[in-house]
N, CA, C and O atoms as CSV, one atom per row, in Angstrom:
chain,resi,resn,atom,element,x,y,z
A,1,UNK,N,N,-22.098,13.712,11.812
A,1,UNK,CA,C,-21.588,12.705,10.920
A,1,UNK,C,C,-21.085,13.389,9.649
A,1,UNK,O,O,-21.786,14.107,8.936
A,2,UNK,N,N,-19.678,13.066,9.417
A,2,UNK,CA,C,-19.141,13.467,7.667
A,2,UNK,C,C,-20.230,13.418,6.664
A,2,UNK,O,O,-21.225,12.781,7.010
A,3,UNK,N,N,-20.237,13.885,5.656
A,3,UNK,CA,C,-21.336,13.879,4.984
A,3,UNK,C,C,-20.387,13.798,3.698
A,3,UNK,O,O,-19.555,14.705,3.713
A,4,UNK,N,N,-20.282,12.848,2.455
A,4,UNK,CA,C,-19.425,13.221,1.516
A,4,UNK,C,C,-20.069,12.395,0.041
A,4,UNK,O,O,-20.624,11.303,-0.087
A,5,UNK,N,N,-19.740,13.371,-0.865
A,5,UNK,CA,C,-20.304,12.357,-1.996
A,5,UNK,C,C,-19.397,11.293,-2.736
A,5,UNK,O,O,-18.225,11.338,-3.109
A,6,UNK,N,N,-20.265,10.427,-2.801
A,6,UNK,CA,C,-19.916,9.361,-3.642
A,6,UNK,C,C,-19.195,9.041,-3.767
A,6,UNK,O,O,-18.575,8.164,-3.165
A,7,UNK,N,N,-18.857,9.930,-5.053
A,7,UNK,CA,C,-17.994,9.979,-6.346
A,7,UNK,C,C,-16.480,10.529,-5.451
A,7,UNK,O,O,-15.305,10.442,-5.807
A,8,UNK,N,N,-17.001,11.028,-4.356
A,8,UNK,CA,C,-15.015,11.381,-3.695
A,8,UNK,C,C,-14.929,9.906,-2.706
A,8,UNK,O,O,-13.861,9.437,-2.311
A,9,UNK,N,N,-15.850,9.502,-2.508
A,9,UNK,CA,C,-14.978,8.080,-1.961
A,9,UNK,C,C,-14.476,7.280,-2.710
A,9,UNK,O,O,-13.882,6.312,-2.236
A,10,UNK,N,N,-14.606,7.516,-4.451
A,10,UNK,CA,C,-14.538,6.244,-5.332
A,10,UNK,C,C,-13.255,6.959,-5.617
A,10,UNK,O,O,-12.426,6.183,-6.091
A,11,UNK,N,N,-12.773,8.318,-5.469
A,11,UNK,CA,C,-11.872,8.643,-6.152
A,11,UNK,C,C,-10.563,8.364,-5.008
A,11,UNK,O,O,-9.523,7.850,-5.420
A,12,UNK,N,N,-10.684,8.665,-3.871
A,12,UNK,CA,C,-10.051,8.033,-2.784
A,12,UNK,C,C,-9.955,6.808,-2.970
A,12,UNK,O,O,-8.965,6.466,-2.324
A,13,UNK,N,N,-10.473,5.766,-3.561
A,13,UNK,CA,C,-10.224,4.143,-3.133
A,13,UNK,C,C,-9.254,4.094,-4.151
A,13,UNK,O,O,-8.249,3.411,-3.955
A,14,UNK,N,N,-9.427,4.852,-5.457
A,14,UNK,CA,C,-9.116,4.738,-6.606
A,14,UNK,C,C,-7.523,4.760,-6.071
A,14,UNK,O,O,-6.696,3.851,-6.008
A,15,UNK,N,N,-7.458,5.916,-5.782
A,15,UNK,CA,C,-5.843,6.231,-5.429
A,15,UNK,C,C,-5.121,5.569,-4.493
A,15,UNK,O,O,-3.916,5.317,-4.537
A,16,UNK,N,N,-6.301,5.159,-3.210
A,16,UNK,CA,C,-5.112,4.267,-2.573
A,16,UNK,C,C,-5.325,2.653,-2.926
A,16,UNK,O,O,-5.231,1.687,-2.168
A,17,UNK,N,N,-5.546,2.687,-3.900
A,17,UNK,CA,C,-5.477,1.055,-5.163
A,17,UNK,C,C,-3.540,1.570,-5.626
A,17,UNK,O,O,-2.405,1.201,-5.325
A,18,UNK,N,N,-4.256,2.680,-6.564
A,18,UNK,CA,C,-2.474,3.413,-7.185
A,18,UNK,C,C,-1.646,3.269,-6.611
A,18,UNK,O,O,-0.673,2.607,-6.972
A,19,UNK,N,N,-1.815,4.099,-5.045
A,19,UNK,CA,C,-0.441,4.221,-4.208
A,19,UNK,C,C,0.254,2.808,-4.016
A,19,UNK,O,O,1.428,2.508,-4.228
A,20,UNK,N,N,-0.839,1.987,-3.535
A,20,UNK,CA,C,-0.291,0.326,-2.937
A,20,UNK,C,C,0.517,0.294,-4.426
A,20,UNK,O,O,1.468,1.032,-4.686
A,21,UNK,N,N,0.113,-0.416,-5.079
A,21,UNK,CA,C,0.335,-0.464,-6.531
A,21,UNK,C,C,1.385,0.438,-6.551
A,21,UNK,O,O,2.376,-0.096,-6.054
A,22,UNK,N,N,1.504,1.076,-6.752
A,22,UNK,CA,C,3.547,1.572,-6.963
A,22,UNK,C,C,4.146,1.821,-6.362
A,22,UNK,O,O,5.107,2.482,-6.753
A,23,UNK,N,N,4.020,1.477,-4.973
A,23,UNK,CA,C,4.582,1.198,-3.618
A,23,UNK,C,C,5.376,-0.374,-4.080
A,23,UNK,O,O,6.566,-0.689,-4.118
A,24,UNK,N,N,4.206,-1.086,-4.371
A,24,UNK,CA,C,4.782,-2.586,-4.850
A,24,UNK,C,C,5.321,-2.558,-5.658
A,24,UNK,O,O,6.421,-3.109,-5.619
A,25,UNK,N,N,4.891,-1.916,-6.859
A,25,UNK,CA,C,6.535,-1.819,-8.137
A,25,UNK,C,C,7.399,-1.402,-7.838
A,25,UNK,O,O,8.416,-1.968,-8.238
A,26,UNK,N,N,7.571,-0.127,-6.929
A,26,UNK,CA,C,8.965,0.049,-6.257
A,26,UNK,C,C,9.796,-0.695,-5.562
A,26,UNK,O,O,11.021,-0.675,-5.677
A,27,UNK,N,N,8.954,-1.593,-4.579
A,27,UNK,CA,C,9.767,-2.486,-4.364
A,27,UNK,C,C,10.025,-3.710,-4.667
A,27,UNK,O,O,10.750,-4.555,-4.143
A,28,UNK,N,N,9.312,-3.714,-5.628
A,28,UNK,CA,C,9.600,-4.839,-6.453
A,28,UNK,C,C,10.737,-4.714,-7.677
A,28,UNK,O,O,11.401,-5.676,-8.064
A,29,UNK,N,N,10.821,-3.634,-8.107
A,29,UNK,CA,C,11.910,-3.187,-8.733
A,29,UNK,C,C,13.444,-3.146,-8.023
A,29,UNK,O,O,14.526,-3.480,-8.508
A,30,UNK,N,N,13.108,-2.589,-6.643
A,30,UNK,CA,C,14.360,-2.432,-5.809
A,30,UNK,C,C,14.907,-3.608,-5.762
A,30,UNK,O,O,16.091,-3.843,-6.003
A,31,UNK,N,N,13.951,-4.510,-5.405
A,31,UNK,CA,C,14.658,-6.020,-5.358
A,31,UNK,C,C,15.479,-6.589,-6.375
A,31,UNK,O,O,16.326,-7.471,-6.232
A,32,UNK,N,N,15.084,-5.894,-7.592
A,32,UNK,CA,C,15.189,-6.568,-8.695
A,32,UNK,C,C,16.953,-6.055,-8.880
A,32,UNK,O,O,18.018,-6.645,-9.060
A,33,UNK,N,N,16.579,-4.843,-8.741
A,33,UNK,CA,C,18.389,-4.077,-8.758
A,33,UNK,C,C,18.610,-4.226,-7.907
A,33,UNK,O,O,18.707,-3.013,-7.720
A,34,UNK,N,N,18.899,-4.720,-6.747
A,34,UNK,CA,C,19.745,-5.806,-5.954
A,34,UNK,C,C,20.087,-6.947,-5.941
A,34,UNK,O,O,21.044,-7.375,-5.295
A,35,UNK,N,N,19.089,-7.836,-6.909
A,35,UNK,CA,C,19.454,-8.790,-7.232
A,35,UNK,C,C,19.971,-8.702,-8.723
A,35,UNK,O,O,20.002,-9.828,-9.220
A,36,UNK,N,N,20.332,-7.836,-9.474
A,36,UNK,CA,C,20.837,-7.996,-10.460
A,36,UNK,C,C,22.336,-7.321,-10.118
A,36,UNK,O,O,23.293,-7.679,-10.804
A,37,UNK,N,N,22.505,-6.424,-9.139
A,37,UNK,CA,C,23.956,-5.980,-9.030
A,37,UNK,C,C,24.600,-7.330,-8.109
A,37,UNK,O,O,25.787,-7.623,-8.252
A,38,UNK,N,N,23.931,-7.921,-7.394
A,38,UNK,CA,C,24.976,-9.169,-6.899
A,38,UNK,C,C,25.167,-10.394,-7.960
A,38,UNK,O,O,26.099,-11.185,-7.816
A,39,UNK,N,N,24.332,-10.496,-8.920
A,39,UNK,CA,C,24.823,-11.682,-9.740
A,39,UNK,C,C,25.840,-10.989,-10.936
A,39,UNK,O,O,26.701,-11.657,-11.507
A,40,UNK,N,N,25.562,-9.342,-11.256
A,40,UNK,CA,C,26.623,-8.816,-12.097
A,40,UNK,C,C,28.042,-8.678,-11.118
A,40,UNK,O,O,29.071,-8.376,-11.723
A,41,UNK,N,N,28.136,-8.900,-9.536
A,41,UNK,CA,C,29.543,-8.963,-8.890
A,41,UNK,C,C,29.568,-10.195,-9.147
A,41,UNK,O,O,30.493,-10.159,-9.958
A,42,UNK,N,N,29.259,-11.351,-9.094
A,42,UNK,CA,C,30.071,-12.676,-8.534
A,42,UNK,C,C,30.966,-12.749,-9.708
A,42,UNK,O,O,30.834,-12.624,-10.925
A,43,UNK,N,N,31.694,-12.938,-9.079
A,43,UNK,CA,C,32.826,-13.386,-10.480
A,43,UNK,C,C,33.856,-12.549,-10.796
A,43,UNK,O,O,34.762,-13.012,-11.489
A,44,UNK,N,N,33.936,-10.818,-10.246
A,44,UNK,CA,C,34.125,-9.403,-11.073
A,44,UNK,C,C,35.116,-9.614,-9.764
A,44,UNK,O,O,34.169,-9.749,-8.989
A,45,UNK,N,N,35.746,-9.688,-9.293
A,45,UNK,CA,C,36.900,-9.570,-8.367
A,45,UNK,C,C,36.333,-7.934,-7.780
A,45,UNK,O,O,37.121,-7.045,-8.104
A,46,UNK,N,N,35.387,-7.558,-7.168
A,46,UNK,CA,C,35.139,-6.143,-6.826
A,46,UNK,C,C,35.047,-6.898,-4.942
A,46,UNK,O,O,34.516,-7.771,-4.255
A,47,UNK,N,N,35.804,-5.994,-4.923
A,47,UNK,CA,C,36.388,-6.254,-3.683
A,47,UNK,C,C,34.898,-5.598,-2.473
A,47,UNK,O,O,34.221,-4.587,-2.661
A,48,UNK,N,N,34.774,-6.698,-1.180
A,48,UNK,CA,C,33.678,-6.905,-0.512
A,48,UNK,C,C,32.988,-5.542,0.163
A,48,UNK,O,O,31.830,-5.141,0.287
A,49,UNK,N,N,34.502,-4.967,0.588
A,49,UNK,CA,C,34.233,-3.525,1.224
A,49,UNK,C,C,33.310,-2.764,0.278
A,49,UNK,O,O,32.255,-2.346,0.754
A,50,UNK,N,N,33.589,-2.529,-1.042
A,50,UNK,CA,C,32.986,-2.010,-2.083
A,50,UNK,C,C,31.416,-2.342,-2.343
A,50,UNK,O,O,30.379,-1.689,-2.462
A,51,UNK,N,N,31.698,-3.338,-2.359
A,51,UNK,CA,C,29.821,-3.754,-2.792
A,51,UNK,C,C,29.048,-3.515,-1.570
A,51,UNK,O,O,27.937,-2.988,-1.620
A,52,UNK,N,N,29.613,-3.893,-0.448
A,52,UNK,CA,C,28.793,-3.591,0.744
A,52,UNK,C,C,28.607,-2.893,0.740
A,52,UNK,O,O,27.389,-2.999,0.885
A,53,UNK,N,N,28.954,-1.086,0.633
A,53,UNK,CA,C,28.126,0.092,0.275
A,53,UNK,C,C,27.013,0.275,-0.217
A,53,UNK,O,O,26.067,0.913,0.245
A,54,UNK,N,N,27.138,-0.492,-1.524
A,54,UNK,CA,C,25.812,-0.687,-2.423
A,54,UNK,C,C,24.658,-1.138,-1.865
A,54,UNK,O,O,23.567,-0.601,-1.675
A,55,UNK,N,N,25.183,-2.448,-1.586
A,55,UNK,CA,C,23.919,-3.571,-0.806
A,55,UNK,C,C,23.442,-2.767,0.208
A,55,UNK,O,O,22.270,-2.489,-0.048
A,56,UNK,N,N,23.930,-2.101,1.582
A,56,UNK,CA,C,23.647,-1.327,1.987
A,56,UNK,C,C,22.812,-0.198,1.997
A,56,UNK,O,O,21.756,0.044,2.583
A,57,UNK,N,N,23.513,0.438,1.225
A,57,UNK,CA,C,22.223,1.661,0.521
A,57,UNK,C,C,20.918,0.933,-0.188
A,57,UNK,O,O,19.791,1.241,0.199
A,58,UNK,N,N,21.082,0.083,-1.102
A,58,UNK,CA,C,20.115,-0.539,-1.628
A,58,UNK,C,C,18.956,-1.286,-0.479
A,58,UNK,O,O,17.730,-1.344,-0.574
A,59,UNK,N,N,19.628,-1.676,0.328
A,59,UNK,CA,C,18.238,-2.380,1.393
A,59,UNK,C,C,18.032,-1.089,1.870
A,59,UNK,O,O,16.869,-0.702,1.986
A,60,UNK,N,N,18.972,-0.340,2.173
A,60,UNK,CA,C,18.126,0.628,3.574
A,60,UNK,C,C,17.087,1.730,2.809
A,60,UNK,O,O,16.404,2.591,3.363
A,61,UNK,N,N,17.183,1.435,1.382
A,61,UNK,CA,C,16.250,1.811,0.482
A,61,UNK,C,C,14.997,1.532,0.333
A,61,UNK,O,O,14.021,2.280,0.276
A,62,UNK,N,N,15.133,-0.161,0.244
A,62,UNK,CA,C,14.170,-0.648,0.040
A,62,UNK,C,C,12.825,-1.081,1.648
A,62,UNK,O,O,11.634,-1.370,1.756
A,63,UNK,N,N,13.792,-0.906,2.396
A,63,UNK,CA,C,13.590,-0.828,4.308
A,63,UNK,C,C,12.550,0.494,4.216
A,63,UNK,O,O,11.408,0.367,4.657
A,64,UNK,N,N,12.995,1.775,3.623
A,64,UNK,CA,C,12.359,2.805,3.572
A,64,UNK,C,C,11.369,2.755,2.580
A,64,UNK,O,O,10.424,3.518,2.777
A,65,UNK,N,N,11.321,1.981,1.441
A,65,UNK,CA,C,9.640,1.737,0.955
A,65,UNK,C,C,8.931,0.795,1.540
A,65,UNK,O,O,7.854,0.608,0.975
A,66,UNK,N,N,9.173,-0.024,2.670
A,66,UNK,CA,C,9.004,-0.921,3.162
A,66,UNK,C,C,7.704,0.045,4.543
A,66,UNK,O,O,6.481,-0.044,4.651
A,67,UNK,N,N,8.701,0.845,5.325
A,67,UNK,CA,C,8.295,1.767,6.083
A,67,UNK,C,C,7.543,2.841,5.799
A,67,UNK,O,O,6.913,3.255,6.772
A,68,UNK,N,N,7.338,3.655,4.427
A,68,UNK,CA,C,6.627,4.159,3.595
A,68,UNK,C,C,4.923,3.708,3.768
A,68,UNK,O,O,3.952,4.221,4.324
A,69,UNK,N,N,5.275,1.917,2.612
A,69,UNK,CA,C,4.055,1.072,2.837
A,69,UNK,C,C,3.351,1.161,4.075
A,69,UNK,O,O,2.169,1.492,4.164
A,70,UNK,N,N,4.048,0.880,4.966
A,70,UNK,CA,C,3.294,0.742,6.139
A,70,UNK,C,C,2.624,1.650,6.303
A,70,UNK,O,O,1.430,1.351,6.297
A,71,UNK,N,N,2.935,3.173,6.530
A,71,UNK,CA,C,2.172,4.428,7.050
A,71,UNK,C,C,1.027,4.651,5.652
A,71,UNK,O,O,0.089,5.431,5.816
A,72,UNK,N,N,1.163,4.017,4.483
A,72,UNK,CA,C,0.467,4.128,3.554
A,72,UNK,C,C,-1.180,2.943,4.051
A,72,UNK,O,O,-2.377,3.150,3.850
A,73,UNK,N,N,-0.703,2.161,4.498
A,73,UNK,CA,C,-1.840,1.247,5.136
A,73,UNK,C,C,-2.304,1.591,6.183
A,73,UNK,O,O,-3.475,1.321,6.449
A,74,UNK,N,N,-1.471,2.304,7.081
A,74,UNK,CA,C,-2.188,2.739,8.239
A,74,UNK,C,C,-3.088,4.007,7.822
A,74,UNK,O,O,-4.141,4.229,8.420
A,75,UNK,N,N,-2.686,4.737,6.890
A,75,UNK,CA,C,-3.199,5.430,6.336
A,75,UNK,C,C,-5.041,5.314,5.964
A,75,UNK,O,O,-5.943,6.147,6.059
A,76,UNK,N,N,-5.021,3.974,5.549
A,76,UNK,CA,C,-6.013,3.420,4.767
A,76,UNK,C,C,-7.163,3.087,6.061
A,76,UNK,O,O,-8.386,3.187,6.156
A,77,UNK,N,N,-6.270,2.725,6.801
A,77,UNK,CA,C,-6.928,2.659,7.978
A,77,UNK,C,C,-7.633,4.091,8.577
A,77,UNK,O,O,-8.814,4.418,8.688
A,78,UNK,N,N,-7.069,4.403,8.725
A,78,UNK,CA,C,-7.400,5.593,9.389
A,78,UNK,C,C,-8.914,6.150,8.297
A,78,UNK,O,O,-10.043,6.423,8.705
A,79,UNK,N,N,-8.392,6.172,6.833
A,79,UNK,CA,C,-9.211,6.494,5.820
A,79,UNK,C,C,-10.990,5.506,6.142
A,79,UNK,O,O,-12.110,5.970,6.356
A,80,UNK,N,N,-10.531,4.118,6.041
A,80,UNK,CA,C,-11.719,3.764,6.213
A,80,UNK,C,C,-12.329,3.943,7.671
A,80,UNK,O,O,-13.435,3.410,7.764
A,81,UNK,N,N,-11.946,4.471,8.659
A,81,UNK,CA,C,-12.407,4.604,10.075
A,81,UNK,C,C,-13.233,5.753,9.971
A,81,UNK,O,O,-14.061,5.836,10.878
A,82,UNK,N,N,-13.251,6.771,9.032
A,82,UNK,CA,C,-13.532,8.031,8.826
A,82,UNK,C,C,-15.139,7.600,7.737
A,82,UNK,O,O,-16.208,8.186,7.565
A,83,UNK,N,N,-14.625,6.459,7.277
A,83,UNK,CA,C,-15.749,6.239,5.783
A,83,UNK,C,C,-16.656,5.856,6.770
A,83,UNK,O,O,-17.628,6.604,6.879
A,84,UNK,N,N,-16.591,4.581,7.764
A,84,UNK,CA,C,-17.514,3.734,8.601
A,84,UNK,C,C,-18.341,5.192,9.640
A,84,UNK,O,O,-19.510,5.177,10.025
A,85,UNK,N,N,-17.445,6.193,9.861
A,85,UNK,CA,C,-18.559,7.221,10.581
A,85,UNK,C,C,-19.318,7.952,9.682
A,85,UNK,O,O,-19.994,8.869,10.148
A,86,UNK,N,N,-19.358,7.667,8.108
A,86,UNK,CA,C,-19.801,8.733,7.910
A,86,UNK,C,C,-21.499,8.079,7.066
A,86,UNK,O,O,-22.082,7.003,7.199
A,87,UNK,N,N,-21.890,9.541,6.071
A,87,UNK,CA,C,-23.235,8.816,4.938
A,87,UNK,C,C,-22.944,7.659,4.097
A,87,UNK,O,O,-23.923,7.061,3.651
A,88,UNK,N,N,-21.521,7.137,3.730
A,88,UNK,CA,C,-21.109,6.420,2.631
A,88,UNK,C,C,-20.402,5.062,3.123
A,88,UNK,O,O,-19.676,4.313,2.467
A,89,UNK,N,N,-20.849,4.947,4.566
A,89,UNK,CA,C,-20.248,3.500,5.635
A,89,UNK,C,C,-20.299,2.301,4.805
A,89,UNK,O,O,-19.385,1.476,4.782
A,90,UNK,N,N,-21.567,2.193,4.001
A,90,UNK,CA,C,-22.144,0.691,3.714
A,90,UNK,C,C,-21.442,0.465,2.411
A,90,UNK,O,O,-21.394,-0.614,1.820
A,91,UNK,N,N,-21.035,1.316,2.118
A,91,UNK,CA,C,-20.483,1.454,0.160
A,91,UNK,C,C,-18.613,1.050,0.190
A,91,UNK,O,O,-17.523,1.447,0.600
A,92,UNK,N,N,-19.329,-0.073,-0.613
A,92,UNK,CA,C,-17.541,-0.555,-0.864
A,92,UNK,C,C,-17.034,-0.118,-2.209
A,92,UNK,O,O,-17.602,-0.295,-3.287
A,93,UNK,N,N,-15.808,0.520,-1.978
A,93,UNK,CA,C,-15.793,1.452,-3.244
A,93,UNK,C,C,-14.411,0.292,-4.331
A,93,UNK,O,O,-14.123,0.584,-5.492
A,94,UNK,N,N,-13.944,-0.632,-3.768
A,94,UNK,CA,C,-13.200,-1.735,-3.941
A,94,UNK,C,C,-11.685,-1.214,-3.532
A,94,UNK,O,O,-10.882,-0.943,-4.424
A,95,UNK,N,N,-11.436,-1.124,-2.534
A,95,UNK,CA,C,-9.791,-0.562,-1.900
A,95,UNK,C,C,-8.922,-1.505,-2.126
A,95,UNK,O,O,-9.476,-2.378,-2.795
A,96,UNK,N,N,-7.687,-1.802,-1.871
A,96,UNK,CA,C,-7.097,-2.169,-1.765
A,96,UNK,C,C,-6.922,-3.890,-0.992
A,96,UNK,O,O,-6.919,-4.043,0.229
A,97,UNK,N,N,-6.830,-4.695,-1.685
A,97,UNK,CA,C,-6.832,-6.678,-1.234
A,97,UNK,C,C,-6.527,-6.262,-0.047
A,97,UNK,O,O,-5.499,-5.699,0.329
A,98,UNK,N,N,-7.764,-6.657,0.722
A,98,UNK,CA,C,-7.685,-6.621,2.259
A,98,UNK,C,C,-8.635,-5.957,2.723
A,98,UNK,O,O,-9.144,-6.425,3.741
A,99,UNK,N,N,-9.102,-4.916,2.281
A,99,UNK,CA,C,-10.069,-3.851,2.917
A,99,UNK,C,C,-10.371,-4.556,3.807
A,99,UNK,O,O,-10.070,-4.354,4.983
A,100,UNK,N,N,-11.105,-5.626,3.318
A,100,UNK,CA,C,-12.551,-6.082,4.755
A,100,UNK,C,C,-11.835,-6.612,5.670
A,100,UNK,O,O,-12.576,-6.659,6.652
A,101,UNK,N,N,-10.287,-7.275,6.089
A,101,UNK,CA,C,-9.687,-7.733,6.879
A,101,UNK,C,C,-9.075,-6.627,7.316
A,101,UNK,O,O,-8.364,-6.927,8.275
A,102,UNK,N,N,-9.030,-5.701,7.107
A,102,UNK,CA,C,-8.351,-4.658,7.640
A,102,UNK,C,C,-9.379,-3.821,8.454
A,102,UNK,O,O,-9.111,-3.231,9.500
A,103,UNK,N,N,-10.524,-3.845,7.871
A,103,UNK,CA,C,-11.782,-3.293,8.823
A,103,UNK,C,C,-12.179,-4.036,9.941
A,103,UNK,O,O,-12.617,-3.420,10.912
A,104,UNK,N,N,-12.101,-5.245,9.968
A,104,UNK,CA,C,-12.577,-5.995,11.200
A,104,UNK,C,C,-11.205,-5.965,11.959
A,104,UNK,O,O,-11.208,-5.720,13.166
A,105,UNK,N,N,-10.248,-6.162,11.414
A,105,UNK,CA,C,-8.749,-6.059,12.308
A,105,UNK,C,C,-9.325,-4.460,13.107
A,105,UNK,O,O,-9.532,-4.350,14.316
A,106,UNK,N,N,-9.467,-3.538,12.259
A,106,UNK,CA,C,-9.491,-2.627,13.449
A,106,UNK,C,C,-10.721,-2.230,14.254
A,106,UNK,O,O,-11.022,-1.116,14.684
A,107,UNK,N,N,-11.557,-3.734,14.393
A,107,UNK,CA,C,-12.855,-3.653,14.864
A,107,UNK,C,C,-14.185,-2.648,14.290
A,107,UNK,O,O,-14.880,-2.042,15.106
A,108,UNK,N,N,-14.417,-2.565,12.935
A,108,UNK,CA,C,-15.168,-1.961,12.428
A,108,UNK,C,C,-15.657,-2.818,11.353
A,108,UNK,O,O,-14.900,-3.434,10.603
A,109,UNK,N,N,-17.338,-2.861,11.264
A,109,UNK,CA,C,-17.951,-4.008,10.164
A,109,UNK,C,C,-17.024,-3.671,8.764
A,109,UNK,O,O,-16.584,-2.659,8.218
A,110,UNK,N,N,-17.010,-4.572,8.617
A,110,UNK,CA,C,-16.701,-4.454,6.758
A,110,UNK,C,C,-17.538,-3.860,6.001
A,110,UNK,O,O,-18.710,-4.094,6.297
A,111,UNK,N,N,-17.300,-2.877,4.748
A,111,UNK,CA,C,-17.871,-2.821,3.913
A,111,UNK,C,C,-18.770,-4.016,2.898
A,111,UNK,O,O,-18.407,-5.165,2.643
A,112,UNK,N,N,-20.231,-3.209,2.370
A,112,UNK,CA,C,-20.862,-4.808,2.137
A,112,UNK,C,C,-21.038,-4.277,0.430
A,112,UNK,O,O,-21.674,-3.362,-0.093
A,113,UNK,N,N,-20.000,-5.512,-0.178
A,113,UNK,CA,C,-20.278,-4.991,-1.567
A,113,UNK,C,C,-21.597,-5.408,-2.300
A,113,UNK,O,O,-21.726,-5.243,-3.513
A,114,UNK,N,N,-22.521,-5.926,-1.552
A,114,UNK,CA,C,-23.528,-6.420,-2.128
A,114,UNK,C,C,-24.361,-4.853,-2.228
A,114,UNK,O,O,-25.173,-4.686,-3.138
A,115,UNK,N,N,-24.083,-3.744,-1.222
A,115,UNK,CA,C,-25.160,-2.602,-1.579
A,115,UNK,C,C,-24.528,-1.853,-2.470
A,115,UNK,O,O,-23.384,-1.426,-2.319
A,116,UNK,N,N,-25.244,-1.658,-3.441
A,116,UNK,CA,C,-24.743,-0.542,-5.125
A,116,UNK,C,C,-24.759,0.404,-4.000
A,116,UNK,O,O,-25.212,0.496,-2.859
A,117,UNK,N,N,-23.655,1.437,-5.329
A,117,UNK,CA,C,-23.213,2.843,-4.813
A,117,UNK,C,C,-24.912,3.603,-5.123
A,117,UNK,O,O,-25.462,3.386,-6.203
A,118,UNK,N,N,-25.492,4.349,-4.204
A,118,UNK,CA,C,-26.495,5.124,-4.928
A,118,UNK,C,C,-25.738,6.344,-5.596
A,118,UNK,O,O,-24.681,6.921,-5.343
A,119,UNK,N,N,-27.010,6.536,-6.837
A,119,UNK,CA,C,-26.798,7.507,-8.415
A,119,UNK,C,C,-26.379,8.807,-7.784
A,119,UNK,O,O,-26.123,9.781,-8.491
């Protein structure tokens, strides 16, 4: 069985809290400059061929943080499959909205935040 302290599972949850988290501002931003370059065309006579480049690049952008996310969750997965075999199974270190649905999705108990981290 893994054997790991604590304090590196808290620092792991920590980060994949971060990653989600500016995974989502990224694409939440992307959206945002796509929706601000089509309301700065309407009106601008910029001819369709033209913008479609943009729009284009811009989704297949945002498609690729989209696809990013994903391997970033599967990621998490994989991460907590590794926590549930190891000394630190029972300790919820607070991951990312979802943890515990994401642990039983991949058939493994949930973390129980009712047990404190031991000192």
């Amino acid at each position: 069985m893994p054997t790991f302290q604590p304090n590196a599972g808290a620092v792991v949850a920590a980060d994949t809290q971060k990653t989600i988290a500016a995974l989502d501002g990224a694409l939440l931003d992307s959206m945002r400059m796509c929706m601000s370059f089509i309301e700065a065309t309407q009106g601008s006579d910029l001819p369709a061929a033209r913008s479609q480049k943009v729009l284009h690049s811009l989704s297949t952008g945002i498609a690729s943080v989209v696809a990013g996310r994903s391997q970033v969750v599967s990621a998490i997965r994989h991460l907590n499959a590794i926590k549930q075999g190891s000394n630190i199974a029972p300790m919820n270190f607070g991951c990312p909205e979802g943890w515990e649905q994401m642990a039983l999705d991949a058939g493994q108990p949930a973390p129980r935040a009712d047990r404190p981290m031991p000192a």
